[in-house]
Coordinates of C-alpha atoms in Angstrom, one line a residue:
M1 CA 91.2 -29.4 131.3
K2 CA 91.3 -27.2 134.3
L3 CA 94.1 -24.8 135.0
S4 CA 95.8 -24.8 138.3
S5 CA 95.8 -21.6 140.3
K6 CA 99.5 -21.3 139.5
N7 CA 98.8 -21.6 135.7
K8 CA 95.9 -19.1 136.0
K9 CA 98.2 -16.6 137.6
T10 CA 100.8 -17.1 134.9
F11 CA 98.2 -16.7 132.1
Q12 CA 96.8 -13.5 133.7
A13 CA 100.3 -12.0 133.9
E14 CA 100.8 -12.0 130.1
P15 CA 101.5 -8.3 129.1
V16 CA 99.6 -8.6 125.8
T17 CA 95.8 -9.1 126.1
K18 CA 93.2 -9.3 123.5
S19 CA 92.2 -5.7 124.2
D20 CA 95.7 -4.5 123.3
I21 CA 95.6 -5.9 119.8
S22 CA 93.4 -4.7 116.9
A23 CA 91.6 -7.0 114.6
S24 CA 94.4 -6.8 112.1
G25 CA 97.0 -7.8 114.6
V26 CA 98.5 -4.3 115.2
R27 CA 99.3 -3.1 118.6
K28 CA 96.8 -0.4 119.4
I29 CA 97.6 3.3 119.8
S30 CA 95.1 6.1 119.8
F31 CA 94.4 8.0 116.6
F32 CA 95.0 11.3 118.4
R33 CA 98.6 10.3 119.2
L34 CA 99.2 9.0 115.7
G35 CA 97.7 12.2 114.2
L36 CA 99.9 14.3 116.4
V37 CA 103.0 12.3 115.3
S38 CA 102.1 12.7 111.7
F39 CA 101.5 16.5 112.1
V40 CA 104.7 17.2 114.1
C41 CA 106.9 15.1 111.8
G42 CA 105.4 16.9 108.7
T43 CA 106.2 20.2 110.3
M44 CA 109.7 19.2 111.1
V45 CA 110.4 18.0 107.6
M46 CA 109.7 21.4 106.1
V47 CA 111.5 23.3 108.9
L48 CA 114.5 21.1 108.1
E49 CA 114.3 21.8 104.4
M50 CA 113.9 25.6 104.9
T51 CA 116.8 25.6 107.4
G52 CA 118.9 23.6 105.0
S53 CA 118.9 26.4 102.4
R54 CA 120.4 28.7 105.0
M55 CA 122.9 26.1 106.1
L56 CA 124.2 25.8 102.5
A57 CA 124.2 29.6 101.8
P58 CA 127.5 30.6 103.4
Y59 CA 129.3 27.9 101.5
L60 CA 127.5 27.3 98.2
G61 CA 125.2 30.3 97.8
T62 CA 121.5 30.7 97.3
S63 CA 121.2 30.2 93.6
I64 CA 118.5 28.2 91.9
I65 CA 121.0 25.4 91.6
V66 CA 121.4 25.1 95.3
W67 CA 117.7 25.2 95.9
T68 CA 117.1 22.6 93.1
S69 CA 119.6 20.2 94.6
L70 CA 118.2 20.6 98.1
I71 CA 114.5 20.2 97.1
G72 CA 115.3 17.3 94.7
I73 CA 117.3 15.3 97.3
V74 CA 114.7 15.9 100.0
L75 CA 111.9 14.7 97.8
A76 CA 113.9 11.7 96.7
S77 CA 114.7 10.8 100.3
L78 CA 111.0 11.2 101.3
S79 CA 110.0 9.0 98.4
F80 CA 112.4 6.3 99.5
G81 CA 111.1 6.6 103.0
Y82 CA 107.5 6.3 101.8
W83 CA 108.2 3.1 99.9
Y84 CA 110.3 1.3 102.5
G85 CA 108.3 2.7 105.4
G86 CA 105.2 0.9 104.2
I87 CA 107.2 -2.4 103.8
F88 CA 108.7 -2.0 107.2
A89 CA 105.4 -1.2 108.8
D90 CA 103.8 -4.3 107.4
K91 CA 106.6 -6.4 108.8
Y92 CA 106.9 -4.7 112.2
P93 CA 103.5 -3.1 112.9
D94 CA 104.5 -1.8 116.3
P95 CA 104.5 1.9 117.5
R96 CA 107.7 1.2 119.4
V97 CA 109.5 0.5 116.1
L98 CA 108.2 3.8 114.7
G99 CA 109.5 5.5 117.8
K100 CA 113.0 4.1 117.2
I101 CA 112.9 5.3 113.6
I102 CA 112.1 8.8 114.7
F103 CA 114.7 8.6 117.4
V104 CA 117.4 7.8 114.9
A105 CA 116.3 10.6 112.7
A106 CA 116.5 13.0 115.7
I107 CA 120.0 11.9 116.5
L108 CA 121.2 12.3 112.9
I109 CA 119.7 15.8 112.6
A110 CA 121.5 16.8 115.9
L111 CA 124.7 15.5 114.4
V112 CA 124.1 17.5 111.3
G113 CA 123.5 20.6 113.4
G114 CA 126.8 20.1 115.2
G115 CA 129.0 19.1 112.3
Y116 CA 127.6 20.4 109.0
T117 CA 130.5 23.0 108.7
F118 CA 133.0 20.1 108.4
V119 CA 131.1 18.7 105.4
L120 CA 130.4 22.0 103.7
G121 CA 133.9 23.5 104.1
P122 CA 135.6 21.2 101.6
L123 CA 132.7 21.4 99.2
S124 CA 133.0 25.2 99.0
S125 CA 136.6 25.1 97.8
G126 CA 135.5 25.6 94.2
K127 CA 137.4 22.5 93.0
T128 CA 134.2 20.8 91.9
S129 CA 131.3 22.3 89.9
L130 CA 128.5 23.9 91.9
Y131 CA 126.1 21.2 90.6
V132 CA 128.2 18.4 92.1
S133 CA 128.9 20.3 95.3
A134 CA 125.3 21.2 95.9
V135 CA 123.9 17.7 95.2
S136 CA 126.7 16.1 97.3
A137 CA 126.0 18.4 100.2
A138 CA 122.3 17.7 100.1
L139 CA 122.9 14.0 99.9
V140 CA 125.3 13.8 102.8
L141 CA 123.4 16.1 105.1
F142 CA 119.7 15.4 104.4
A143 CA 119.3 12.1 102.5
V144 CA 119.2 9.7 105.5
P145 CA 117.2 11.9 107.9
G146 CA 114.8 12.7 105.1
A147 CA 114.3 9.0 104.3
L148 CA 113.7 8.2 108.0
L149 CA 111.1 10.9 108.3
G150 CA 109.5 9.8 105.1
M151 CA 108.8 6.4 106.7
V152 CA 106.5 8.1 109.3
S153 CA 103.5 8.6 107.1
P154 CA 103.0 5.0 105.8
F155 CA 103.9 3.7 109.3
V156 CA 101.2 5.7 111.2
A157 CA 98.7 4.8 108.5
R158 CA 99.4 1.1 109.1
L159 CA 99.1 1.5 112.9
A160 CA 95.8 3.3 112.5
L161 CA 94.1 0.8 110.3
D162 CA 91.9 -1.0 112.8
D163 CA 88.8 -1.0 110.6
L164 CA 89.6 -1.8 107.0
G165 CA 86.2 -0.5 106.0
S166 CA 87.2 3.1 106.8
S167 CA 90.8 2.8 105.8
G168 CA 90.5 5.5 103.1
T169 CA 89.1 8.0 105.6
I170 CA 91.8 7.2 108.1
V171 CA 94.7 7.5 105.6
G172 CA 93.2 10.6 104.2
R173 CA 93.1 12.3 107.6
L174 CA 96.6 11.3 108.5
Y175 CA 98.1 12.6 105.3
A176 CA 96.0 15.8 105.6
L177 CA 97.5 16.3 109.1
S178 CA 101.0 15.7 107.7
S179 CA 100.4 18.2 104.9
I180 CA 99.0 20.7 107.3
G181 CA 102.1 20.3 109.5
S182 CA 104.3 20.8 106.4
I183 CA 102.4 24.0 105.6
L184 CA 103.0 25.2 109.2
G185 CA 106.6 24.2 109.0
T186 CA 107.2 26.2 105.8
F187 CA 105.8 29.4 107.3
L188 CA 107.3 28.7 110.7
G189 CA 110.8 28.1 109.2
G190 CA 110.7 30.8 106.5
F191 CA 108.9 33.6 108.5
V192 CA 110.0 33.0 112.1
L193 CA 112.8 30.6 112.9
I194 CA 115.3 31.6 110.3
T195 CA 114.9 35.3 111.2
L196 CA 115.4 34.6 114.9
L197 CA 117.7 31.7 115.3
K198 CA 120.9 30.4 113.8
T199 CA 120.8 27.3 111.6
G200 CA 122.5 25.0 114.0
T201 CA 120.2 26.1 116.8
I202 CA 117.2 25.3 114.7
L203 CA 118.5 21.8 113.9
F204 CA 119.1 21.0 117.6
L205 CA 115.5 22.2 118.3
I206 CA 114.2 20.0 115.5
A207 CA 116.0 17.0 117.0
A208 CA 114.6 17.8 120.5
V209 CA 111.0 18.1 119.2
L210 CA 111.4 14.7 117.3
L211 CA 112.6 13.1 120.5
G212 CA 109.5 14.5 122.2
V213 CA 107.4 12.8 119.5
T214 CA 109.0 9.4 120.3
L215 CA 107.5 9.7 123.8
L216 CA 104.0 9.4 122.3
L217 CA 105.0 6.0 120.9
L218 CA 106.7 4.4 123.9
D219 CA 105.2 1.8 126.1
F220 CA 106.3 3.3 129.4
S221 CA 105.9 0.1 131.4
R222 CA 108.3 -1.8 129.1
Q223 CA 110.6 0.9 127.6
R224 CA 111.9 2.7 130.7
S225 CA 115.4 2.9 129.3
S226 CA 114.2 4.5 126.1
L227 CA 112.1 6.9 128.2
T228 CA 115.2 7.8 130.3
T229 CA 117.3 8.3 127.2
A230 CA 114.8 10.6 125.6
M231 CA 114.3 12.6 128.8
V232 CA 118.1 13.1 129.0
L233 CA 118.7 14.0 125.4
I234 CA 115.8 16.4 125.0
P235 CA 117.2 19.0 127.4
L236 CA 120.7 18.3 126.2
F237 CA 119.7 19.2 122.6
F238 CA 118.0 22.4 123.9
F239 CA 121.2 23.2 125.7
C240 CA 123.3 22.5 122.6
G241 CA 121.0 24.7 120.6
G242 CA 121.5 27.5 123.1
L243 CA 125.3 27.1 122.9
Y244 CA 125.1 27.3 119.1
Q245 CA 123.0 30.4 119.3
V246 CA 125.7 32.1 121.3
Y247 CA 128.9 30.6 119.9
G248 CA 127.8 29.2 116.5
N249 CA 129.4 32.0 114.4
K250 CA 132.8 30.6 115.4
L251 CA 132.1 27.6 113.2
L252 CA 131.4 29.7 110.2
P253 CA 133.9 31.6 108.0
T254 CA 135.6 34.4 109.9
G255 CA 133.7 37.6 110.4
Y256 CA 130.3 38.7 111.6
H257 CA 127.3 36.7 110.4
E258 CA 123.7 37.7 110.2
E259 CA 120.7 35.7 108.9
T260 CA 117.8 37.6 107.3
P261 CA 114.7 36.5 105.4
Y262 CA 116.6 37.0 102.1
N263 CA 120.3 36.5 102.8
H264 CA 123.1 35.1 104.9
I265 CA 125.2 38.2 105.4
R266 CA 128.9 38.1 106.3
V267 CA 130.9 41.2 107.3
Y268 CA 134.6 41.0 107.7
E269 CA 137.7 43.1 107.4
T270 CA 140.6 42.7 104.9
D271 CA 143.8 44.4 103.8
G272 CA 145.1 44.5 107.3
G273 CA 141.9 45.9 108.7
K274 CA 141.8 48.9 106.4
V275 CA 138.9 47.7 104.4
R276 CA 135.5 46.4 105.6
A277 CA 133.6 44.0 103.3
M278 CA 130.0 42.7 103.0
Q279 CA 129.4 39.3 101.4
T280 CA 126.0 37.8 100.8
D281 CA 127.0 34.9 98.5
P282 CA 130.2 32.7 98.5
G283 CA 130.5 32.5 94.8
G284 CA 133.1 35.2 94.5
A285 CA 134.4 38.3 96.2
A286 CA 132.4 40.4 98.5
Q287 CA 129.7 42.7 97.1
S288 CA 130.5 45.9 99.0
F289 CA 133.8 47.4 100.3
M290 CA 134.4 50.4 102.5
F291 CA 137.6 52.1 103.7
V292 CA 137.3 52.0 107.5
D293 CA 138.8 55.5 107.9
R294 CA 137.2 57.0 104.8
P295 CA 133.6 55.6 104.6
T296 CA 132.4 57.8 101.8
E297 CA 135.2 57.0 99.4
L298 CA 134.6 54.3 96.8
V299 CA 136.7 51.2 96.9
S300 CA 135.5 48.9 94.1
R301 CA 136.5 49.9 90.6
Y302 CA 133.2 49.2 88.9
V303 CA 131.1 51.5 91.1
K304 CA 133.5 54.4 90.2
Y305 CA 132.1 54.1 86.6
N306 CA 129.0 56.1 87.8
E307 CA 131.1 59.2 87.0
L308 CA 130.5 58.5 83.3
A309 CA 126.8 59.2 83.7
F310 CA 127.6 62.6 85.3
Y311 CA 130.0 63.3 82.4
G312 CA 127.3 62.4 79.8
K313 CA 124.6 64.3 81.7
P314 CA 126.1 66.9 84.0
D315 CA 122.7 68.2 85.2
I316 CA 121.7 64.9 87.0
K317 CA 119.5 65.7 90.0
R318 CA 117.5 62.6 90.7
V319 CA 119.3 59.2 91.1
L320 CA 117.9 55.7 91.7
I321 CA 120.2 53.0 93.0
I322 CA 118.8 49.5 92.6
G323 CA 120.5 47.3 95.3
G324 CA 121.8 48.9 98.5
G325 CA 124.6 46.6 99.7
G326 CA 127.0 48.7 101.8
Y327 CA 125.3 51.9 100.3
C328 CA 128.7 52.8 98.8
I329 CA 127.4 54.9 95.9
P330 CA 124.7 56.7 97.8
K331 CA 127.2 57.7 100.6
N332 CA 129.7 58.9 98.0
L333 CA 127.1 60.9 96.0
L334 CA 125.7 62.5 99.1
A335 CA 129.2 63.6 100.1
T336 CA 130.4 64.8 96.7
R337 CA 127.3 66.0 94.9
P338 CA 125.1 68.3 97.1
E339 CA 122.6 68.9 94.3
V340 CA 121.6 65.2 94.0
E341 CA 118.7 63.4 95.6
I342 CA 118.9 59.7 95.9
D343 CA 116.4 56.9 96.1
V344 CA 117.6 53.4 97.0
V345 CA 115.5 50.3 96.5
E346 CA 116.9 47.3 98.5
I347 CA 114.8 44.2 99.0
D348 CA 116.3 43.2 102.3
P349 CA 115.9 45.4 105.3
G350 CA 118.6 43.3 107.0
I351 CA 121.1 44.6 104.4
T352 CA 120.2 48.2 105.4
A353 CA 120.5 47.4 109.1
I354 CA 124.0 46.0 108.5
A355 CA 125.0 49.1 106.5
R356 CA 123.9 51.3 109.3
R357 CA 125.8 49.3 111.8
F358 CA 129.0 48.5 109.9
F359 CA 129.2 50.8 106.8
A360 CA 128.6 54.3 108.2
L361 CA 125.1 54.7 106.6
E362 CA 123.3 57.6 108.2
D363 CA 120.0 59.3 107.7
N364 CA 120.0 62.1 105.2
P365 CA 117.1 64.3 104.0
R366 CA 118.4 63.7 100.4
L367 CA 118.3 59.9 100.8
R368 CA 115.1 57.8 100.7
I369 CA 115.3 54.0 101.1
Y370 CA 112.6 51.6 99.9
H371 CA 112.6 48.0 101.0
E372 CA 110.9 46.1 98.1
D373 CA 111.7 44.2 94.9
A374 CA 113.0 46.5 92.2
R375 CA 110.5 45.6 89.5
R376 CA 107.6 46.1 91.9
F377 CA 109.1 49.5 92.9
L378 CA 109.5 50.6 89.2
R379 CA 105.9 49.7 88.5
R380 CA 104.6 51.5 91.5
M381 CA 106.7 54.6 90.7
K382 CA 105.2 54.6 87.2
M383 CA 101.8 55.1 88.7
E384 CA 102.8 57.4 91.6
Q385 CA 105.4 59.7 90.0
G386 CA 103.8 60.4 86.7
E387 CA 106.2 62.6 84.7
R388 CA 108.7 62.9 87.6
K389 CA 111.5 60.8 86.3
Y390 CA 115.0 59.8 87.3
D391 CA 118.0 61.3 85.5
F392 CA 120.3 58.3 86.4
I393 CA 119.6 54.8 87.5
F394 CA 122.4 52.5 88.6
G395 CA 121.8 48.7 89.0
D396 CA 123.9 47.0 91.6
A397 CA 121.6 44.2 92.8
F398 CA 123.7 41.2 91.6
N399 CA 125.3 39.6 94.6
S400 CA 127.9 37.6 92.7
A401 CA 128.5 35.5 89.6
Y402 CA 126.6 32.7 91.2
N403 CA 123.4 34.5 92.2
L404 CA 121.7 36.7 89.7
P405 CA 118.0 37.6 90.1
F406 CA 117.0 36.8 86.6
H407 CA 114.1 39.2 86.5
L408 CA 116.6 42.1 86.7
T409 CA 118.3 41.0 83.5
T410 CA 115.5 40.9 81.0
K411 CA 114.3 43.0 78.2
E412 CA 111.0 43.7 80.0
Y413 CA 113.0 45.0 83.0
M414 CA 115.1 47.2 80.8
Q415 CA 111.8 48.6 79.4
E416 CA 110.6 49.4 82.9
V417 CA 113.9 51.2 83.7
F418 CA 113.7 53.1 80.4
E419 CA 110.2 54.4 81.2
Q420 CA 111.4 55.8 84.6
L421 CA 114.3 57.7 83.0
S422 CA 114.1 61.4 82.0
E423 CA 114.3 62.1 78.2
D424 CA 118.1 62.0 78.3
G425 CA 118.5 59.7 81.3
I426 CA 121.2 57.1 81.7
F427 CA 121.1 53.6 83.0
M428 CA 124.2 51.7 84.2
T429 CA 124.5 48.2 85.7
N430 CA 127.2 45.8 86.6
I431 CA 127.5 42.1 85.8
I432 CA 130.2 39.5 86.3
A433 CA 130.9 37.7 83.0
S434 CA 133.3 37.5 80.1
T435 CA 133.0 39.2 76.7
G436 CA 134.2 36.2 74.7
G437 CA 135.1 33.4 77.1
R438 CA 133.0 30.6 78.7
K439 CA 130.5 33.1 80.2
H440 CA 130.1 35.1 77.0
R441 CA 126.4 34.1 76.6
L442 CA 125.5 35.9 79.9
F443 CA 127.1 39.1 78.6
R444 CA 125.7 38.9 75.1
G445 CA 122.1 38.0 76.3
F446 CA 122.2 40.9 78.7
Y447 CA 123.7 43.3 76.1
Q448 CA 121.0 42.3 73.6
A449 CA 118.2 43.0 76.1
L450 CA 119.6 46.5 76.6
A451 CA 120.2 47.1 72.9
E452 CA 116.6 46.2 72.1
V453 CA 115.4 49.0 74.4
F454 CA 118.1 51.8 74.5
P455 CA 119.3 53.8 71.5
Q456 CA 122.9 53.8 72.8
V457 CA 124.4 50.8 74.6
E458 CA 128.1 50.6 75.7
A459 CA 130.1 48.0 77.7
F460 CA 133.2 48.6 79.8
S461 CA 135.5 45.8 80.9
V462 CA 136.6 47.0 84.3
H463 CA 139.7 44.9 84.7
D464 CA 141.1 44.7 81.1
P465 CA 139.3 45.8 77.9
N466 CA 141.5 43.5 75.9
E467 CA 140.8 40.4 77.9
E468 CA 137.9 38.4 76.5
I469 CA 138.4 35.0 78.2
E470 CA 138.7 36.2 81.8
T471 CA 135.6 36.6 83.9
Q472 CA 135.5 40.1 85.2
N473 CA 133.2 43.0 86.2
I474 CA 131.5 44.4 83.1
V475 CA 129.7 47.7 83.4
L476 CA 126.9 48.2 80.8
L477 CA 125.5 51.6 80.0
G478 CA 122.2 52.4 78.2
S479 CA 121.4 56.0 77.3
K480 CA 118.1 57.4 76.0
K481 CA 120.1 60.1 74.2
K482 CA 123.4 59.4 72.5
F483 CA 126.5 61.1 73.7
S484 CA 130.2 60.7 72.7
L485 CA 132.5 58.4 74.6
E486 CA 135.5 59.1 72.5
V487 CA 138.6 60.4 74.3
S488 CA 139.7 63.9 73.3
P489 CA 142.3 66.3 74.7
E490 CA 139.5 68.0 76.7
T491 CA 138.4 64.8 78.3
P492 CA 139.2 64.7 82.1
P493 CA 142.0 62.1 82.8
R494 CA 139.7 60.1 85.1
I495 CA 136.9 59.9 82.6
A496 CA 139.4 59.1 79.8
E497 CA 140.6 56.1 81.9
F498 CA 137.1 54.8 82.1
M499 CA 136.5 55.4 78.3
N500 CA 139.7 53.5 77.5
H501 CA 138.1 50.4 79.0
R502 CA 135.2 50.6 76.6
Y503 CA 134.6 47.3 74.7
T504 CA 134.8 48.4 71.0
R505 CA 134.6 45.0 69.2
S506 CA 131.5 43.9 67.4
I507 CA 129.2 41.9 69.6
P508 CA 127.8 38.8 67.8
K509 CA 124.0 38.3 68.0
D510 CA 124.3 34.6 68.6
T511 CA 122.7 34.8 72.0
P512 CA 119.1 36.1 72.1
A513 CA 118.1 38.9 74.4
L514 CA 117.1 37.7 77.9
T515 CA 113.4 37.9 78.5
D516 CA 110.9 37.2 81.3
A517 CA 109.9 34.1 79.4
F518 CA 113.5 32.8 78.9
A519 CA 116.4 33.9 81.0
P520 CA 118.6 30.9 81.8
V521 CA 121.2 33.0 83.7
E522 CA 122.2 30.2 86.0
M523 CA 123.2 28.0 83.1
Y524 CA 125.1 30.9 81.5
V525 CA 126.9 31.7 84.7
L526 CA 128.1 28.1 85.2
E527 CA 129.3 27.5 81.6

């Protein structure tokens, strides 16, 4: 049968021709574009995850519990996306469908960037356990965007499979591109973006980039409305990111906020503006305090216990402070003890910069600052200093009851401290625990680690020596040479006050010493 000229014209006007369809019935799209989609989405997944940790930090902290919740939920979401993405791709093998999936993911991430504070605020109230709060936050904020981005990998693989004889090669290359993108996203997020941009800004940029990816999947001749929408939203998201960069701190808890590679730092004033505080973890009170008009005077009670070391060893000359914070102890010692030289090891240069800006830290020839991990510093000093030891080491690196660097609680760490002390040197450190209440295992495990290294170990309950249930600051002292801490008529009143807070009860050995191989401090903290 012959077709009329009219019928021929109609047939030729069909938008889908044989050349547009692969042998497997999939609408064709170049491997280059699919590979680029896979690479960029892989990058954005890891940038999202890295940024998520900083998003949660001001509200829930940076402990291993928060990281575990975030990683676990993201992996679960991606797995869900992989599973159903493959099913969806078989049912709708069309790049335009994949474009819509990425489009929705971009919109949701932008919504998270603009509204995550409203989700995290109620979860930070402390009314629920940290486990529940962290998992809930990760579920609400990341589960759906993670699942949608997880659908990308099986979808692009389905779209790329023109030749079933080379399917293994094609899928392998696509997953390699996605993994390479994830590697880039990890370093880009952790080393660059988090140090330069605020969390909300990064989320809006992720959304803008994902919208750009959807343009690779559009059929411009048929999806002009989608193209117009994307072209409007991309600059809008960049604009929102810019606004957040300028005004985003107003959405966070009051005060000045600074992101560093190690911390989310908050500086605020309290007590009617008389005291300035630095907080790096929301699990409790701030870590450093300073009288605004008297910057060298100590505010926190536990740091004042350093006077016990000078009482036990009056000839202290060389001091090491582990953990800078607001540099309260170094400033006080520089102002009151002209014979003392001080080294401070602080892992975060951002903390030091904040101390210089807000906490009256100034250069001093008797003060040396090292930005590195404390254990690495101690090992390096062992090789470089030889017999030149410290007379007094004060550990103040624990941000809060929620966030303890476990490697600074172990017997092996105590041994490294011991080796860097002079023959009658003294080590003091502060933890937040209870001597007999729910958090007694943290105190007892820490105490046993000290006791297995130092000949003399003492504990001081800063708030109330008779209170065993309450969680409070506990100062622990380890001395290489025993000295008396009994109050006598000759004891200075201030020293006597500290001594009267000494914990004198017998400490059960029901909790083993914390070690590098076993130090479940997060579990002990949340008991």
